[in-house]
Amino acid sequence: MATIVDVIFVGTGTSGAVPNISCLTHPDKKCKVCISAMTPEGRKNMKKNTSMIVRYKKNGDSPNARLRTVLIDCGKTFYDSALHIFPKYGIRELDAVVLTHGHADACYGMDGLRQWTLGGAVQKSIDIYLNDETMEVVQRTFPFLVDAKNATGGGDVATFNYKIISPDTPFTIEGLEFMPLPVHHGIYLSTGKPYWCFGFKMNDISYISDTNFIPEETMKRMLSSPNRVFVIDCLRSK
């Protein structure tokens, strides 16, 4: 068991992030949001790939123990976000990284995690929780992060321990249970079948970062116990 102390949004932007280079270089400068994101007063409009940190105390931890820290998703802009977020909130060690799906905005920042494990700078390794499909993406995209024998150059790569999760089985990280919330995230264009993405319920907090449809069974699972906080990506009425 664990008590969640806080959640920190590492990023709340689109897969391409904001600002968009096409807006910044447009001769007419029509996009006020992207243009303003480059100014001190408009910096709040600078949005990185969607990601969240959960910090909590495991039952039995001493009052002075560090907060357990789990990062959900590690997309293309993760390291840039971490340079701001981690020092600001005094975050150093990661107990785990949980990946919602295998798209670039969710996992293409994994190589940046080498700064945590190289030479044991912060920790010896990081546990990565992901499903089989996302694991296949990681193996294709970052073969050197799965087997260091595939590394080139200086061979400096992150050290990960991969933990495969399933859509119907809760898992526990340092006392905090994560209940998978499988949702649709678009379709496979070749087959028309849904592409699945994971949300997660942690105690009374539900987090769904990238969906266009929530199946009835997933909704029932999420509502099977009270929700104090429900985080979901942007909605659009039809």
GROMACS .gro file of C-alpha atoms in nm:
model
  238
    1MET     CA    1   0.000   0.000   0.000
    2ALA     CA    2   0.108   0.357  -0.062
    3THR     CA    3  -0.013   0.714  -0.023
    4ILE     CA    4   0.019   0.944  -0.323
    5VAL     CA    5   0.170   1.278  -0.221
    6ASP     CA    6   0.154   1.460  -0.554
    7VAL     CA    7   0.155   1.431  -0.930
    8ILE     CA    8   0.367   1.651  -1.153
    9PHE     CA    9   0.290   1.711  -1.519
   10VAL     CA   10   0.617   1.683  -1.709
   11GLY     CA   11   0.442   1.765  -2.035
   12THR     CA   12   0.087   1.835  -2.153
   13GLY     CA   13   0.141   1.897  -2.522
   14THR     CA   14   0.071   1.721  -2.849
   15SER     CA   15   0.289   1.456  -3.008
   16GLY     CA   16   0.462   1.732  -3.204
   17ALA     CA   17   0.483   1.962  -2.899
   18VAL     CA   18   0.425   2.338  -2.896
   19PRO     CA   19   0.552   2.566  -3.045
   20ASN     CA   20   0.550   2.430  -3.397
   21ILE     CA   21   0.842   2.524  -3.620
   22SER     CA   22   0.611   2.580  -3.916
   23CYS     CA   23   0.429   2.848  -3.717
   24LEU     CA   24   0.747   3.015  -3.594
   25THR     CA   25   0.888   3.042  -3.945
   26HIS     CA   26   0.563   3.138  -4.120
   27PRO     CA   27   0.608   3.481  -4.286
   28ASP     CA   28   0.268   3.603  -4.163
   29LYS     CA   29   0.324   3.494  -3.799
   30LYS     CA   30  -0.046   3.406  -3.771
   31CYS     CA   31  -0.026   3.157  -3.485
   32LYS     CA   32  -0.041   3.364  -3.168
   33VAL     CA   33   0.003   3.061  -2.941
   34CYS     CA   34   0.330   2.941  -3.092
   35ILE     CA   35   0.471   3.292  -3.129
   36SER     CA   36   0.386   3.378  -2.768
   37ALA     CA   37   0.548   3.055  -2.644
   38MET     CA   38   0.887   3.201  -2.735
   39THR     CA   39   0.841   3.503  -2.508
   40PRO     CA   40   0.891   3.514  -2.129
   41GLU     CA   41   0.531   3.615  -2.065
   42GLY     CA   42   0.393   3.347  -2.298
   43ARG     CA   43   0.617   3.060  -2.190
   44LYS     CA   44   0.314   2.881  -2.040
   45ASN     CA   45   0.214   2.802  -2.400
   46MET     CA   46   0.530   2.594  -2.449
   47LYS     CA   47   0.401   2.237  -2.418
   48LYS     CA   48   0.617   1.923  -2.430
   49ASN     CA   49   0.513   1.561  -2.495
   50THR     CA   50   0.255   1.437  -2.247
   51SER     CA   51   0.410   1.280  -1.939
   52MET     CA   52   0.347   1.266  -1.565
   53ILE     CA   53   0.539   1.191  -1.247
   54VAL     CA   54   0.369   1.023  -0.950
   55ARG     CA   55   0.533   1.069  -0.610
   56TYR     CA   56   0.423   0.871  -0.308
   57LYS     CA   57   0.513   0.723   0.026
   58LYS     CA   58   0.515   0.349   0.072
   59ASN     CA   59   0.348   0.233   0.391
   60GLY     CA   60   0.620   0.181   0.647
   61ASP     CA   61   0.854   0.444   0.505
   62SER     CA   62   1.012   0.666   0.768
   63PRO     CA   63   0.895   1.030   0.780
   64ASN     CA   64   1.227   1.143   0.632
   65ALA     CA   65   1.239   0.884   0.355
   66ARG     CA   66   1.255   1.015   0.000
   67LEU     CA   67   0.934   1.006  -0.200
   68ARG     CA   68   0.899   0.710  -0.434
   69THR     CA   69   0.896   0.840  -0.791
   70VAL     CA   70   0.746   0.685  -1.103
   71LEU     CA   71   0.760   0.849  -1.447
   72ILE     CA   72   0.474   0.774  -1.686
   73ASP     CA   73   0.598   0.806  -2.045
   74CYS     CA   74   0.929   0.929  -2.174
   75GLY     CA   75   0.874   1.092  -2.513
   76LYS     CA   76   1.089   1.289  -2.755
   77THR     CA   77   1.097   1.602  -2.539
   78PHE     CA   78   1.147   1.426  -2.204
   79TYR     CA   79   1.508   1.525  -2.136
   80ASP     CA   80   1.443   1.892  -2.211
   81SER     CA   81   1.149   1.883  -1.970
   82ALA     CA   82   1.352   1.700  -1.706
   83LEU     CA   83   1.617   1.974  -1.706
   84HIS     CA   84   1.348   2.206  -1.572
   85ILE     CA   85   1.120   1.977  -1.371
   86PHE     CA   86   1.365   1.755  -1.183
   87PRO     CA   87   1.575   2.031  -1.020
   88LYS     CA   88   1.263   2.239  -0.950
   89TYR     CA   89   1.097   1.962  -0.748
   90GLY     CA   90   1.412   1.805  -0.607
   91ILE     CA   91   1.367   1.482  -0.802
   92ARG     CA   92   1.669   1.262  -0.858
   93GLU     CA   93   1.611   0.886  -0.846
   94LEU     CA   94   1.343   0.709  -1.050
   95ASP     CA   95   1.184   0.397  -0.906
   96ALA     CA   96   1.040   0.307  -1.246
   97VAL     CA   97   0.925   0.430  -1.585
   98VAL     CA   98   0.583   0.316  -1.711
   99LEU     CA   99   0.506   0.341  -2.083
  100THR     CA  100   0.150   0.384  -2.208
  101HIS     CA  101   0.221   0.288  -2.570
  102GLY     CA  102   0.491   0.265  -2.834
  103HIS     CA  103   0.460   0.598  -3.015
  104ALA     CA  104   0.742   0.850  -3.036
  105ASP     CA  105   0.577   1.094  -2.795
  106ALA     CA  106   0.562   0.821  -2.529
  107CYS     CA  107   0.894   0.635  -2.555
  108TYR     CA  108   1.144   0.801  -2.789
  109GLY     CA  109   1.315   0.984  -2.502
  110MET     CA  110   1.435   0.663  -2.339
  111ASP     CA  111   1.794   0.710  -2.451
  112GLY     CA  112   1.807   1.027  -2.241
  113LEU     CA  113   1.776   0.813  -1.929
  114ARG     CA  114   2.141   0.713  -1.973
  115GLN     CA  115   2.224   1.018  -1.759
  116TRP     CA  116   2.071   0.833  -1.463
  117THR     CA  117   2.253   0.502  -1.502
  118LEU     CA  118   2.590   0.569  -1.670
  119GLY     CA  119   2.852   0.474  -1.416
  120GLY     CA  120   2.573   0.456  -1.160
  121ALA     CA  121   2.558   0.837  -1.162
  122VAL     CA  122   2.216   0.835  -0.996
  123GLN     CA  123   2.126   0.466  -0.988
  124LYS     CA  124   2.250   0.139  -1.135
  125SER     CA  125   1.942   0.069  -1.346
  126ILE     CA  126   1.580   0.168  -1.409
  127ASP     CA  127   1.281  -0.065  -1.425
  128ILE     CA  128   1.071  -0.011  -1.740
  129TYR     CA  129   0.709  -0.132  -1.738
  130LEU     CA  130   0.552  -0.181  -2.082
  131ASN     CA  131   0.334  -0.421  -2.278
  132ASP     CA  132   0.453  -0.670  -2.541
  133GLU     CA  133   0.368  -0.444  -2.834
  134THR     CA  134   0.560  -0.149  -2.693
  135MET     CA  135   0.851  -0.380  -2.614
  136GLU     CA  136   0.866  -0.473  -2.982
  137VAL     CA  137   0.882  -0.103  -3.073
  138VAL     CA  138   1.167  -0.046  -2.827
  139GLN     CA  139   1.357  -0.346  -2.966
  140ARG     CA  140   1.328  -0.213  -3.322
  141THR     CA  141   1.398   0.150  -3.238
  142PHE     CA  142   1.658   0.117  -2.965
  143PRO     CA  143   1.821  -0.227  -3.001
  144PHE     CA  144   2.114  -0.105  -2.792
  145LEU     CA  145   1.878  -0.031  -2.501
  146VAL     CA  146   1.763  -0.393  -2.503
  147ASP     CA  147   2.102  -0.556  -2.556
  148ALA     CA  148   2.418  -0.350  -2.499
  149LYS     CA  149   2.598  -0.574  -2.749
  150ASN     CA  150   2.415  -0.377  -3.019
  151ALA     CA  151   2.572  -0.049  -2.905
  152THR     CA  152   2.815   0.140  -3.129
  153GLY     CA  153   3.042   0.437  -3.075
  154GLY     CA  154   3.155   0.460  -2.716
  155GLY     CA  155   2.897   0.208  -2.604
  156ASP     CA  156   2.754   0.435  -2.335
  157VAL     CA  157   2.394   0.321  -2.299
  158ALA     CA  158   2.129   0.323  -2.030
  159THR     CA  159   2.073   0.014  -1.816
  160PHE     CA  160   1.711  -0.100  -1.799
  161ASN     CA  161   1.519  -0.390  -1.646
  162TYR     CA  162   1.214  -0.458  -1.864
  163LYS     CA  163   0.890  -0.567  -1.697
  164ILE     CA  164   0.612  -0.683  -1.931
  165ILE     CA  165   0.260  -0.586  -1.826
  166SER     CA  166  -0.078  -0.704  -1.953
  167PRO     CA  167  -0.400  -0.507  -2.002
  168ASP     CA  168  -0.599  -0.702  -1.743
  169THR     CA  169  -0.349  -0.747  -1.461
  170PRO     CA  170  -0.265  -0.480  -1.202
  171PHE     CA  171   0.101  -0.449  -1.105
  172THR     CA  172   0.273  -0.292  -0.806
  173ILE     CA  173   0.575  -0.062  -0.794
  174GLU     CA  174   0.720  -0.002  -0.449
  175GLY     CA  175   0.383  -0.047  -0.281
  176LEU     CA  176   0.167   0.150  -0.528
  177GLU     CA  177  -0.074  -0.051  -0.742
  178PHE     CA  178  -0.118   0.046  -1.106
  179MET     CA  179  -0.441  -0.077  -1.262
  180PRO     CA  180  -0.420  -0.075  -1.645
  181LEU     CA  181  -0.698   0.113  -1.825
  182PRO     CA  182  -0.682  -0.007  -2.189
  183VAL     CA  183  -0.818   0.251  -2.436
  184HIS     CA  184  -0.820   0.306  -2.811
  185HIS     CA  185  -0.564   0.540  -2.960
  186GLY     CA  186  -0.666   0.552  -3.323
  187ILE     CA  187  -0.648   0.254  -3.559
  188TYR     CA  188  -0.401   0.055  -3.763
  189LEU     CA  189  -0.442   0.207  -4.108
  190SER     CA  190  -0.358  -0.127  -4.271
  191THR     CA  191  -0.629  -0.328  -4.093
  192GLY     CA  192  -0.870  -0.081  -3.937
  193LYS     CA  193  -0.827  -0.254  -3.601
  194PRO     CA  194  -0.790  -0.035  -3.290
  195TYR     CA  195  -0.446   0.061  -3.167
  196TRP     CA  196  -0.442   0.015  -2.791
  197CYS     CA  197  -0.290   0.252  -2.539
  198PHE     CA  198  -0.278   0.218  -2.161
  199GLY     CA  199  -0.409   0.454  -1.901
  200PHE     CA  200  -0.363   0.372  -1.534
  201LYS     CA  201  -0.553   0.401  -1.209
  202MET     CA  202  -0.342   0.459  -0.899
  203ASN     CA  203  -0.541   0.467  -0.575
  204ASP     CA  204  -0.810   0.729  -0.646
  205ILE     CA  205  -0.632   0.891  -0.942
  206SER     CA  206  -0.708   0.783  -1.300
  207TYR     CA  207  -0.477   0.892  -1.581
  208ILE     CA  208  -0.552   0.848  -1.952
  209SER     CA  209  -0.313   1.048  -2.166
  210ASP     CA  210  -0.378   0.953  -2.527
  211THR     CA  211  -0.718   0.822  -2.635
  212ASN     CA  212  -1.003   0.874  -2.877
  213PHE     CA  213  -1.232   0.606  -2.731
  214ILE     CA  214  -1.274   0.446  -2.388
  215PRO     CA  215  -1.431   0.098  -2.406
  216GLU     CA  216  -1.720   0.022  -2.172
  217GLU     CA  217  -1.523  -0.244  -1.984
  218THR     CA  218  -1.242   0.002  -1.918
  219MET     CA  219  -1.489   0.263  -1.797
  220LYS     CA  220  -1.641   0.009  -1.558
  221ARG     CA  221  -1.295  -0.078  -1.428
  222MET     CA  222  -1.211   0.286  -1.369
  223LEU     CA  223  -1.542   0.351  -1.190
  224SER     CA  224  -1.524   0.036  -0.977
  225SER     CA  225  -1.379   0.252  -0.698
  226PRO     CA  226  -1.397   0.629  -0.630
  227ASN     CA  227  -1.196   0.873  -0.841
  228ARG     CA  228  -1.076   1.189  -0.671
  229VAL     CA  229  -0.884   1.298  -0.981
  230PHE     CA  230  -0.937   1.202  -1.345
  231VAL     CA  231  -0.676   1.322  -1.595
  232ILE     CA  232  -0.757   1.281  -1.964
  233ASP     CA  233  -0.620   1.428  -2.286
  234CYS     CA  234  -0.808   1.700  -2.472
  235LEU     CA  235  -1.169   1.630  -2.552
  236ARG     CA  236  -1.364   1.753  -2.851
  237SER     CA  237  -1.742   1.748  -2.876
  238LYS     CA  238  -1.898   1.608  -3.190
   0.00000   0.00000   0.00000
